[in-house]
PDB file of C-alpha atoms in Angstrom:
ATOM      1  CA  ILE A   1      28.317  14.820   3.012  1.00 83.00           C
ATOM      2  CA  ILE A   2      26.506  13.495   6.091  1.00 86.00           C
ATOM      3  CA  TYR A   3      25.351  17.030   6.927  1.00 87.00           C
ATOM      4  CA  TYR A   4      23.717  17.409   3.508  1.00 84.00           C
ATOM      5  CA  LEU A   5      22.162  13.945   3.663  1.00 86.00           C
ATOM      6  CA  ARG A   6      20.547  14.706   7.018  1.00 83.00           C
ATOM      7  CA  ARG A   7      19.063  17.851   5.480  1.00 85.00           C
ATOM      8  CA  ASP A   8      17.824  15.896   2.427  1.00 83.00           C
ATOM      9  CA  GLU A   9      20.052  18.036   0.213  1.00 87.00           C
ATOM     10  CA  VAL A  10      20.987  15.111  -1.982  1.00 88.00           C
ATOM     11  CA  GLN A  11      22.429  17.038  -4.917  1.00 87.00           C
ATOM     12  CA  GLU A  12      24.881  18.860  -2.648  1.00 90.00           C
ATOM     13  CA  ALA A  13      25.885  15.574  -0.994  1.00 88.00           C
ATOM     14  CA  TRP A  14      26.434  13.985  -4.398  1.00 86.00           C
ATOM     15  CA  THR A  15      28.617  16.905  -5.540  1.00 87.00           C
ATOM     16  CA  LEU A  16      30.999  16.128  -2.676  1.00 87.00           C
ATOM     17  CA  ALA A  17      30.697  12.335  -2.859  1.00 86.00           C
ATOM     18  CA  ASN A  18      31.334  12.242  -6.594  1.00 83.00           C
ATOM     19  CA  ASP A  19      34.916  13.384  -6.032  1.00 83.00           C
ATOM     20  CA  LEU A  20      35.454  11.025  -3.095  1.00 85.00           C
ATOM     21  CA  GLU A  21      37.839   8.130  -3.764  1.00 89.00           C
ATOM     22  CA  PRO A  22      36.968   5.595  -1.024  1.00 87.00           C
ATOM     23  CA  THR A  23      39.787   3.868   0.808  1.00 90.00           C
ATOM     24  CA  VAL A  24      38.006   2.342   3.820  1.00 93.00           C
ATOM     25  CA  PRO A  25      34.630   0.537   4.158  1.00 93.00           C
ATOM     26  CA  ARG A  26      32.764   3.465   5.739  1.00 92.00           C
ATOM     27  CA  GLU A  27      33.679   5.698   2.787  1.00 92.00           C
ATOM     28  CA  TYR A  28      32.382   3.089   0.318  1.00 92.00           C
ATOM     29  CA  ILE A  29      29.182   2.865   2.366  1.00 93.00           C
ATOM     30  CA  LEU A  30      28.796   6.649   2.469  1.00 92.00           C
ATOM     31  CA  LYS A  31      29.233   6.953  -1.271  1.00 92.00           C
ATOM     32  CA  GLY A  32      26.759   4.116  -1.801  1.00 91.00           C
ATOM     33  CA  VAL A  33      24.164   5.858   0.375  1.00 93.00           C
ATOM     34  CA  VAL A  34      24.565   9.066  -1.637  1.00 93.00           C
ATOM     35  CA  TYR A  35      24.153   7.254  -4.946  1.00 92.00           C
ATOM     36  CA  ALA A  36      21.086   5.401  -3.623  1.00 93.00           C
ATOM     37  CA  ALA A  37      19.495   8.667  -2.452  1.00 91.00           C
ATOM     38  CA  LEU A  38      20.275  10.335  -5.780  1.00 91.00           C
ATOM     39  CA  GLY A  39      18.771   7.462  -7.749  1.00 91.00           C
ATOM     40  CA  GLN A  40      15.608   7.407  -5.667  1.00 88.00           C
ATOM     41  CA  GLN A  41      15.200  11.170  -5.930  1.00 87.00           C
ATOM     42  CA  SER A  42      15.869  11.410  -9.665  1.00 86.00           C
ATOM     43  CA  GLY A  43      14.383   8.090 -10.767  1.00 86.00           C
ATOM     44  CA  SER A  44      17.607   7.337 -12.623  1.00 88.00           C
ATOM     45  CA  VAL A  45      18.771   3.725 -12.828  1.00 92.00           C
ATOM     46  CA  GLU A  46      22.496   4.393 -13.104  1.00 93.00           C
ATOM     47  CA  PRO A  47      23.045   5.843  -9.584  1.00 92.00           C
ATOM     48  CA  LEU A  48      21.075   2.931  -8.093  1.00 94.00           C
ATOM     49  CA  LYS A  49      23.293   0.485  -9.978  1.00 94.00           C
ATOM     50  CA  MET A  50      26.395   2.245  -8.647  1.00 93.00           C
ATOM     51  CA  ALA A  51      24.992   2.127  -5.097  1.00 94.00           C
ATOM     52  CA  GLN A  52      24.230  -1.578  -5.404  1.00 96.00           C
ATOM     53  CA  GLN A  53      27.783  -2.307  -6.540  1.00 95.00           C
ATOM     54  CA  LEU A  54      29.315  -0.280  -3.710  1.00 94.00           C
ATOM     55  CA  PHE A  55      27.149  -1.993  -1.086  1.00 95.00           C
ATOM     56  CA  GLN A  56      28.005  -5.414  -2.492  1.00 96.00           C
ATOM     57  CA  LEU A  57      31.709  -4.595  -2.532  1.00 95.00           C
ATOM     58  CA  VAL A  58      31.645  -3.876   1.204  1.00 95.00           C
ATOM     59  CA  GLY A  59      29.174  -6.570   2.258  1.00 94.00           C
ATOM     60  CA  ALA A  60      30.939  -9.371   0.390  1.00 95.00           C
ATOM     61  CA  SER A  61      34.427  -8.421   1.561  1.00 94.00           C
ATOM     62  CA  ALA A  62      36.180 -10.826   3.926  1.00 94.00           C
ATOM     63  CA  SER A  63      36.728  -8.129   6.546  1.00 93.00           C
ATOM     64  CA  GLU A  64      33.088  -6.896   6.636  1.00 94.00           C
ATOM     65  CA  SER A  65      30.885  -9.864   5.711  1.00 91.00           C
ATOM     66  CA  ASP A  66      30.261 -10.878   9.323  1.00 92.00           C
ATOM     67  CA  THR A  67      29.909  -7.365  10.740  1.00 96.00           C
ATOM     68  CA  ILE A  68      26.681  -5.438  11.277  1.00 96.00           C
ATOM     69  CA  PRO A  69      27.620  -2.761   8.673  1.00 95.00           C
ATOM     70  CA  GLY A  70      28.556  -5.525   6.234  1.00 96.00           C
ATOM     71  CA  ARG A  71      25.207  -7.249   6.622  1.00 97.00           C
ATOM     72  CA  GLN A  72      23.398  -3.926   6.323  1.00 96.00           C
ATOM     73  CA  CYS A  73      25.258  -3.378   3.079  1.00 96.00           C
ATOM     74  CA  MET A  74      24.195  -6.762   1.696  1.00 97.00           C
ATOM     75  CA  ALA A  75      20.606  -6.057   2.717  1.00 96.00           C
ATOM     76  CA  SER A  76      20.785  -2.703   0.916  1.00 96.00           C
ATOM     77  CA  CYS A  77      22.309  -4.373  -2.136  1.00 96.00           C
ATOM     78  CA  PHE A  78      19.487  -6.907  -2.369  1.00 97.00           C
ATOM     79  CA  MET A  79      16.867  -4.245  -1.610  1.00 96.00           C
ATOM     80  CA  LEU A  80      18.014  -2.314  -4.671  1.00 95.00           C
ATOM     81  CA  LEU A  81      17.875  -5.567  -6.669  1.00 95.00           C
ATOM     82  CA  ARG A  82      14.364  -6.179  -5.270  1.00 95.00           C
ATOM     83  CA  GLN A  83      15.362  -9.593  -3.979  1.00 96.00           C
ATOM     84  CA  TYR A  84      13.397  -9.268  -0.766  1.00 97.00           C
ATOM     85  CA  GLU A  85      13.833 -12.795   0.567  1.00 96.00           C
ATOM     86  CA  ASP A  86      17.596 -12.214   0.476  1.00 97.00           C
ATOM     87  CA  VAL A  87      17.139  -8.833   2.153  1.00 97.00           C
ATOM     88  CA  LEU A  88      15.365 -10.526   5.047  1.00 97.00           C
ATOM     89  CA  VAL A  89      18.111 -13.107   5.489  1.00 97.00           C
ATOM     90  CA  TYR A  90      20.533 -10.310   6.374  1.00 97.00           C
ATOM     91  CA  LEU A  91      18.135  -8.053   8.273  1.00 97.00           C
ATOM     92  CA  LYS A  92      16.863 -10.877  10.474  1.00 97.00           C
ATOM     93  CA  SER A  93      20.442 -11.749  11.398  1.00 96.00           C
ATOM     94  CA  ILE A  94      20.936  -8.282  12.942  1.00 96.00           C
ATOM     95  CA  LYS A  95      17.377  -7.465  14.032  1.00 96.00           C
ATOM     96  CA  ALA A  96      18.161  -7.946  17.737  1.00 96.00           C
ATOM     97  CA  TYR A  97      20.612  -5.036  17.589  1.00 96.00           C
ATOM     98  CA  PHE A  98      17.960  -2.516  16.407  1.00 95.00           C
ATOM     99  CA  PRO A  99      14.867  -2.998  18.629  1.00 89.00           C
ATOM    100  CA  ASN A 100      13.738   0.646  18.569  1.00 91.00           C
ATOM    101  CA  ASP A 101      15.502   1.970  15.488  1.00 95.00           C
ATOM    102  CA  ASP A 102      13.060   3.679  13.106  1.00 96.00           C
ATOM    103  CA  ASP A 103      15.361   3.378  10.098  1.00 94.00           C
ATOM    104  CA  PHE A 104      15.751  -0.359  10.633  1.00 96.00           C
ATOM    105  CA  ASN A 105      12.057  -0.981  11.364  1.00 97.00           C
ATOM    106  CA  TRP A 106      11.001   0.994   8.282  1.00 96.00           C
ATOM    107  CA  ASN A 107      13.343  -0.966   6.007  1.00 96.00           C
ATOM    108  CA  TYR A 108      12.511  -4.276   7.677  1.00 97.00           C
ATOM    109  CA  GLY A 109       8.772  -3.568   7.417  1.00 97.00           C
ATOM    110  CA  GLN A 110       9.046  -2.737   3.722  1.00 96.00           C
ATOM    111  CA  ALA A 111      11.048  -5.886   3.009  1.00 97.00           C
ATOM    112  CA  CYS A 112       8.605  -8.110   4.925  1.00 98.00           C
ATOM    113  CA  ALA A 113       5.628  -6.599   3.118  1.00 97.00           C
ATOM    114  CA  ALA A 114       7.306  -6.947  -0.268  1.00 97.00           C
ATOM    115  CA  ALA A 115       7.983 -10.606   0.605  1.00 97.00           C
ATOM    116  CA  HIS A 116       4.265 -11.006   1.567  1.00 97.00           C
ATOM    117  CA  ASP A 117       4.922 -11.530   5.287  1.00 97.00           C
ATOM    118  CA  TYR A 118       2.282  -8.964   6.170  1.00 98.00           C
ATOM    119  CA  LYS A 119       1.911  -9.811   9.854  1.00 97.00           C
ATOM    120  CA  GLU A 120       5.622  -9.294  10.532  1.00 97.00           C
ATOM    121  CA  ALA A 121       5.608  -6.201   8.314  1.00 98.00           C
ATOM    122  CA  LEU A 122       2.709  -4.669  10.242  1.00 98.00           C
ATOM    123  CA  GLU A 123       4.465  -5.185  13.568  1.00 97.00           C
ATOM    124  CA  ALA A 124       7.609  -3.510  12.262  1.00 97.00           C
ATOM    125  CA  LEU A 125       5.823  -0.570  10.631  1.00 97.00           C
ATOM    126  CA  LEU A 126       3.798   0.160  13.757  1.00 97.00           C
ATOM    127  CA  MET A 127       7.038   0.430  15.718  1.00 97.00           C
ATOM    128  CA  VAL A 128       8.163   3.374  13.572  1.00 97.00           C
ATOM    129  CA  GLN A 129       7.684   6.587  15.561  1.00 95.00           C
ATOM    130  CA  GLN A 130       9.191   9.458  13.570  1.00 93.00           C
ATOM    131  CA  ALA A 131       6.650  11.682  11.839  1.00 92.00           C
ATOM    132  CA  ARG A 132       8.857  12.041   8.765  1.00 88.00           C
ATOM    133  CA  TYR A 133       8.351   8.331   8.079  1.00 92.00           C
ATOM    134  CA  ARG A 134       4.752   7.999   9.232  1.00 93.00           C
ATOM    135  CA  THR A 135       3.591  10.840   6.965  1.00 90.00           C
ATOM    136  CA  GLU A 136       5.325   9.494   3.861  1.00 92.00           C
ATOM    137  CA  PHE A 137       2.889   8.187   1.273  1.00 93.00           C
ATOM    138  CA  ALA A 138       4.969   5.017   0.897  1.00 94.00           C
ATOM    139  CA  TYR A 139       4.575   4.319   4.623  1.00 96.00           C
ATOM    140  CA  VAL A 140       0.814   4.926   4.542  1.00 96.00           C
ATOM    141  CA  THR A 141       0.297   2.648   1.531  1.00 96.00           C
ATOM    142  CA  TRP A 142       2.386  -0.200   2.934  1.00 97.00           C
ATOM    143  CA  LEU A 143       0.584   0.128   6.260  1.00 97.00           C
ATOM    144  CA  ALA A 144      -2.815   0.098   4.532  1.00 97.00           C
ATOM    145  CA  ARG A 145      -1.890  -2.980   2.508  1.00 98.00           C
ATOM    146  CA  CYS A 146      -0.679  -4.765   5.635  1.00 98.00           C
ATOM    147  CA  TYR A 147      -3.939  -3.966   7.424  1.00 98.00           C
ATOM    148  CA  ILE A 148      -5.965  -5.348   4.524  1.00 98.00           C
ATOM    149  CA  MET A 149      -3.857  -8.473   4.152  1.00 98.00           C
ATOM    150  CA  THR A 150      -4.134  -9.178   7.906  1.00 97.00           C
ATOM    151  CA  ASN A 151      -7.932  -8.793   7.824  1.00 97.00           C
ATOM    152  CA  GLU A 152      -8.182  -5.300   9.282  1.00 97.00           C
ATOM    153  CA  PRO A 153      -9.615  -3.367   6.302  1.00 97.00           C
ATOM    154  CA  ALA A 154     -11.370  -0.828   8.545  1.00 97.00           C
ATOM    155  CA  ARG A 155      -7.974   0.469   9.657  1.00 97.00           C
ATOM    156  CA  ALA A 156      -6.895   0.882   6.039  1.00 97.00           C
ATOM    157  CA  TRP A 157     -10.058   2.894   5.385  1.00 96.00           C
ATOM    158  CA  GLU A 158      -9.287   5.057   8.424  1.00 95.00           C
ATOM    159  CA  ALA A 159      -5.861   5.781   6.939  1.00 93.00           C
ATOM    160  CA  TYR A 160      -7.580   7.074   3.790  1.00 94.00           C
ATOM    161  CA  THR A 161     -10.065   9.267   5.672  1.00 92.00           C
ATOM    162  CA  ARG A 162      -7.194  10.918   7.582  1.00 91.00           C
ATOM    163  CA  MET A 163      -5.440  12.000   4.375  1.00 87.00           C
ATOM    164  CA  GLU A 164      -5.968  15.338   2.717  1.00 82.00           C
ATOM    165  CA  THR A 165      -7.352  15.161  -0.827  1.00 78.00           C
ATOM    166  CA  SER A 166      -4.573  14.835  -3.419  1.00 81.00           C
ATOM    167  CA  ASN A 167      -3.330  12.545  -6.168  1.00 82.00           C
ATOM    168  CA  ASP A 168      -1.860  10.355  -3.420  1.00 90.00           C
ATOM    169  CA  THR A 169      -5.298   9.774  -1.935  1.00 91.00           C
ATOM    170  CA  VAL A 170      -6.468   8.477  -5.318  1.00 92.00           C
ATOM    171  CA  ASN A 171      -3.658   5.946  -5.397  1.00 94.00           C
ATOM    172  CA  LEU A 172      -4.471   4.893  -1.841  1.00 96.00           C
ATOM    173  CA  LEU A 173      -8.174   4.570  -2.709  1.00 96.00           C
ATOM    174  CA  GLN A 174      -7.347   2.309  -5.636  1.00 96.00           C
ATOM    175  CA  LEU A 175      -5.034   0.196  -3.507  1.00 97.00           C
ATOM    176  CA  ILE A 176      -7.774  -0.200  -0.886  1.00 97.00           C
ATOM    177  CA  ALA A 177     -10.410  -0.965  -3.528  1.00 97.00           C
ATOM    178  CA  ASN A 178      -8.410  -3.621  -5.301  1.00 96.00           C
ATOM    179  CA  ASP A 179      -6.649  -5.211  -2.322  1.00 97.00           C
ATOM    180  CA  CYS A 180      -9.932  -5.413  -0.388  1.00 97.00           C
ATOM    181  CA  TYR A 181     -11.637  -6.945  -3.422  1.00 96.00           C
ATOM    182  CA  LYS A 182      -8.840  -9.453  -3.802  1.00 96.00           C
ATOM    183  CA  MET A 183      -9.065 -10.421  -0.113  1.00 96.00           C
ATOM    184  CA  GLY A 184     -12.867 -10.613  -0.053  1.00 95.00           C
ATOM    185  CA  HIS A 185     -13.373  -7.477   2.054  1.00 96.00           C
ATOM    186  CA  PHE A 186     -16.129  -6.454  -0.322  1.00 95.00           C
ATOM    187  CA  TYR A 187     -17.807  -3.800   1.808  1.00 95.00           C
ATOM    188  CA  TYR A 188     -14.656  -1.648   1.982  1.00 96.00           C
ATOM    189  CA  ALA A 189     -13.893  -2.355  -1.665  1.00 96.00           C
ATOM    190  CA  CYS A 190     -17.368  -1.070  -2.503  1.00 93.00           C
ATOM    191  CA  LYS A 191     -16.823   2.089  -0.442  1.00 95.00           C
ATOM    192  CA  ALA A 192     -13.547   2.805  -2.229  1.00 96.00           C
ATOM    193  CA  PHE A 193     -14.952   2.147  -5.709  1.00 94.00           C
ATOM    194  CA  ASP A 194     -17.947   4.341  -4.876  1.00 93.00           C
ATOM    195  CA  VAL A 195     -15.715   7.308  -4.065  1.00 94.00           C
ATOM    196  CA  LEU A 196     -13.694   6.709  -7.229  1.00 94.00           C
ATOM    197  CA  GLU A 197     -16.828   6.487  -9.368  1.00 91.00           C
ATOM    198  CA  ARG A 198     -18.354   9.655  -7.915  1.00 89.00           C
ATOM    199  CA  MET A 199     -15.101  11.421  -8.646  1.00 89.00           C
ATOM    200  CA  ASP A 200     -14.987  10.144 -12.240  1.00 87.00           C
ATOM    201  CA  PRO A 201     -17.747   7.992 -13.812  1.00 84.00           C
ATOM    202  CA  ASP A 202     -15.274   5.617 -15.425  1.00 86.00           C
ATOM    203  CA  PRO A 203     -16.958   2.279 -16.325  1.00 87.00           C
ATOM    204  CA  GLU A 204     -14.067   0.485 -14.601  1.00 92.00           C
ATOM    205  CA  TRP A 205     -15.100   1.942 -11.242  1.00 92.00           C
ATOM    206  CA  TRP A 206     -18.700   0.846 -11.806  1.00 85.00           C
ATOM    207  CA  GLU A 207     -17.541  -2.691 -12.615  1.00 91.00           C
ATOM    208  CA  GLY A 208     -15.553  -2.758  -9.406  1.00 93.00           C
ATOM    209  CA  LYS A 209     -18.392  -1.348  -7.316  1.00 89.00           C
ATOM    210  CA  ARG A 210     -20.900  -3.751  -8.869  1.00 88.00           C
ATOM    211  CA  GLY A 211     -18.717  -6.769  -8.132  1.00 90.00           C
ATOM    212  CA  ALA A 212     -17.977  -5.580  -4.590  1.00 91.00           C
ATOM    213  CA  ALA A 213     -21.688  -4.906  -3.965  1.00 89.00           C
ATOM    214  CA  ILE A 214     -22.533  -8.429  -5.124  1.00 89.00           C
ATOM    215  CA  GLY A 215     -19.802  -9.806  -2.880  1.00 90.00           C
ATOM    216  CA  THR A 216     -21.165  -7.883   0.114  1.00 89.00           C
ATOM    217  CA  PHE A 217     -24.693  -9.120  -0.624  1.00 86.00           C
ATOM    218  CA  GLN A 218     -23.504 -12.725  -0.791  1.00 88.00           C
ATOM    219  CA  LYS A 219     -21.724 -12.347   2.564  1.00 90.00           C
ATOM    220  CA  VAL A 220     -24.887 -10.929   4.139  1.00 86.00           C
ATOM    221  CA  VAL A 221     -26.926 -13.831   2.745  1.00 86.00           C
ATOM    222  CA  ALA A 222     -24.363 -16.234   4.211  1.00 87.00           C
ATOM    223  CA  LYS A 223     -24.524 -14.319   7.539  1.00 88.00           C
ATOM    224  CA  HIS A 224     -20.856 -13.387   7.278  1.00 89.00           C
ATOM    225  CA  GLU A 225     -21.688  -9.672   7.136  1.00 86.00           C
ATOM    226  CA  THR A 226     -24.300  -7.531   8.897  1.00 84.00           C
ATOM    227  CA  GLN A 227     -27.379  -6.080   7.201  1.00 83.00           C
ATOM    228  CA  ASP A 228     -26.398  -2.507   8.044  1.00 85.00           C
ATOM    229  CA  LYS A 229     -23.493  -2.925   5.631  1.00 87.00           C
ATOM    230  CA  LEU A 230     -25.966  -3.977   2.957  1.00 83.00           C
ATOM    231  CA  GLN A 231     -28.041  -0.865   3.633  1.00 85.00           C
ATOM    232  CA  GLU A 232     -25.016   1.311   2.945  1.00 88.00           C
ATOM    233  CA  VAL A 233     -24.225  -0.683  -0.193  1.00 84.00           C
ATOM    234  CA  VAL A 234     -27.762   0.053  -1.426  1.00 86.00           C
ATOM    235  CA  ARG A 235     -27.110   3.768  -0.913  1.00 87.00           C
ATOM    236  CA  MET A 236     -23.825   3.486  -2.824  1.00 85.00           C
ATOM    237  CA  LEU A 237     -25.531   1.657  -5.699  1.00 85.00           C
ATOM    238  CA  ARG A 238     -28.113   4.445  -5.913  1.00 84.00           C
ATOM    239  CA  ASN A 239     -25.250   6.911  -6.389  1.00 79.00           C
ATOM    240  CA  THR A 240     -24.835   5.332  -9.828  1.00 77.00           C
ATOM    241  CA  ASN A 241     -27.037   6.425 -12.707  1.00 75.00           C
ATOM    242  CA  ASN A 242     -27.070   2.978 -14.269  1.00 75.00           C
ATOM    243  CA  PRO A 243     -30.018   0.650 -14.927  1.00 74.00           C
ATOM    244  CA  GLN A 244     -27.951  -2.270 -13.633  1.00 78.00           C
ATOM    245  CA  ALA A 245     -27.786  -0.567 -10.231  1.00 72.00           C
ATOM    246  CA  GLU A 246     -31.570  -0.189 -10.062  1.00 73.00           C
ATOM    247  CA  TYR A 247     -32.011  -3.810 -11.112  1.00 68.00           C
ATOM    248  CA  MET A 248     -29.643  -5.002  -8.389  1.00 72.00           C
ATOM    249  CA  VAL A 249     -31.401  -2.943  -5.720  1.00 73.00           C
ATOM    250  CA  ASN A 250     -35.042  -3.478  -6.694  1.00 64.00           C
ATOM    251  CA  ARG A 251     -35.039  -6.953  -8.208  1.00 70.00           C
ATOM    252  CA  VAL A 252     -32.347  -8.702  -6.210  1.00 74.00           C
ATOM    253  CA  ILE A 253     -31.441  -7.082  -2.889  1.00 75.00           C
ATOM    254  CA  GLN A 254     -34.853  -5.651  -1.945  1.00 73.00           C
ATOM    255  CA  LYS A 255     -36.583  -8.864  -2.991  1.00 73.00           C
ATOM    256  CA  TRP A 256     -34.269 -10.917  -0.800  1.00 78.00           C
ATOM    257  CA  ALA A 257     -34.731  -8.492   2.098  1.00 71.00           C
ATOM    258  CA  GLN A 258     -38.518  -8.692   1.856  1.00 70.00           C
ATOM    259  CA  GLU A 259     -38.478 -12.486   1.700  1.00 70.00           C
ATOM    260  CA  ASN A 260     -36.176 -12.666   4.714  1.00 74.00           C
ATOM    261  CA  GLY A 261     -37.814 -10.054   6.891  1.00 64.00           C
ATOM    262  CA  GLY A 262     -35.033  -7.486   6.458  1.00 55.00           C
ATOM    263  CA  GLY A 263     -34.850  -3.991   5.109  1.00 51.00           C
ATOM    264  CA  CYS A 264     -32.420  -1.978   3.054  1.00 50.00           C
ATOM    265  CA  ARG A 265     -33.022   1.643   3.926  1.00 47.00           C
ATOM    266  CA  GLU A 266     -30.316   3.976   2.731  1.00 44.00           C
ATOM    267  CA  ALA A 267     -27.467   4.787   5.112  1.00 40.00           C
ATOM    268  CA  PRO A 268     -26.320   8.410   5.550  1.00 40.00           C
ATOM    269  CA  GLN A 269     -23.533   9.887   3.435  1.00 40.00           C
ATOM    270  CA  ASN A 270     -20.071   9.654   4.964  1.00 39.00           C
ATOM    271  CA  GLY A 271     -18.788  12.990   3.754  1.00 35.00           C
ATOM    272  CA  VAL A 272     -15.580  11.627   2.233  1.00 34.00           C
ATOM    273  CA  GLY A 273     -13.965  14.099  -0.175  1.00 34.00           C
ATOM    274  CA  LEU A 274     -13.412  13.263  -3.819  1.00 30.00           C
ATOM    275  CA  PRO A 275      -9.870  13.332  -5.250  1.00 34.00           C
ATOM    276  CA  ARG A 276      -8.692  12.935  -8.826  1.00 32.00           C
ATOM    277  CA  LYS A 277      -8.089   9.603 -10.543  1.00 34.00           C
ATOM    278  CA  THR A 278      -5.038   7.658 -11.656  1.00 34.00           C
ATOM    279  CA  ALA A 279      -5.115   4.129 -13.032  1.00 34.00           C
ATOM    280  CA  TRP A 280      -4.772   1.017 -10.861  1.00 36.00           C
ATOM    281  CA  GLY A 281      -6.938  -2.072 -10.840  1.00 39.00           C
ATOM    282  CA  TYR A 282      -7.844  -5.679 -11.362  1.00 39.00           C
ATOM    283  CA  PRO A 283     -10.724  -5.227 -13.859  1.00 43.00           C
ATOM    284  CA  ALA A 284     -10.444  -8.752 -15.237  1.00 40.00           C
ATOM    285  CA  GLU A 285     -10.657 -10.269 -11.743  1.00 44.00           C
ATOM    286  CA  ARG A 286     -13.624  -8.076 -10.888  1.00 43.00           C
ATOM    287  CA  ARG A 287     -15.525  -8.978 -14.050  1.00 41.00           C
ATOM    288  CA  ALA A 288     -14.875 -12.657 -13.479  1.00 41.00           C
ATOM    289  CA  ALA A 289     -16.087 -12.445  -9.875  1.00 40.00           C
ATOM    290  CA  ALA A 290     -19.223 -10.562 -10.922  1.00 39.00           C
ATOM    291  CA  SER A 291     -20.069 -13.083 -13.642  1.00 39.00           C
ATOM    292  CA  GLU A 292     -19.604 -15.999 -11.239  1.00 39.00           C
ATOM    293  CA  SER A 293     -21.658 -14.449  -8.452  1.00 37.00           C
ATOM    294  CA  GLY A 294     -24.985 -15.910  -9.526  1.00 38.00           C
ATOM    295  CA  VAL A 295     -26.729 -12.524  -9.407  1.00 36.00           C
ATOM    296  CA  GLY A 296     -28.378 -11.813 -12.738  1.00 34.00           C
ATOM    297  CA  LEU A 297     -27.619  -8.481 -14.406  1.00 31.00           C
ATOM    298  CA  PRO A 298     -29.400  -7.102 -17.482  1.00 30.00           C
TER     299      PRO A 298
END
């Protein structure tokens, strides 16, 4: 069973584990791991429920509750139940025993991020060394979110530019666009919405780009962002064949720049490839932010 699990041959491992009648804790744990892997691979709820019950059976037992495997089992049980605060209670109690363990750091990082402790999550995720984890889309997205939530949006954008174009890159773009917007990193939100809009002229992407452009402009006016960022935003707005974009550039941004001795020449293209779209967003939040920005739109 372990041989097949290490080779990611989950169906073969399950064929053997299904006939296993556990008699000792490690056999219950092994069967639970197989059911968890099967559920994650197939998307079926029933194997995950079976795994959760097996992990709880071991972790709550009198003989295992205070052991490292027992606490790992309870953490796995609560992870499957998506009770991340409870997961962290058990993982933190054994963290000192796994300082350089990729499996532990990956699980601990996920749990911290899901519980919104992004600083701790980022530290754990960056400790993961194995390529098989670091190239997983789940790892890249959690890492990008942690960067954004700890005020390092440029690193999240770098993670996107390193990816090859695929459906996964679309999901990452949307995560960057919406998380950056939510956190006030409007320049990177604008960049992400611009790529999405050029890929597919969906009005939702324009709404996001418009709101992010307004947010960037406001930060430049308040001297919280540099004017070179505004120049690139002007270029991105001119990618849109929309009269609102021309109004924003000519009547609002350029007027302000002239009155304040600045300029908004277009920045060069960044050469980012265009993937295909899937849905993900905060359109209501973006519309509200745009309407409250104080910049008039026709």
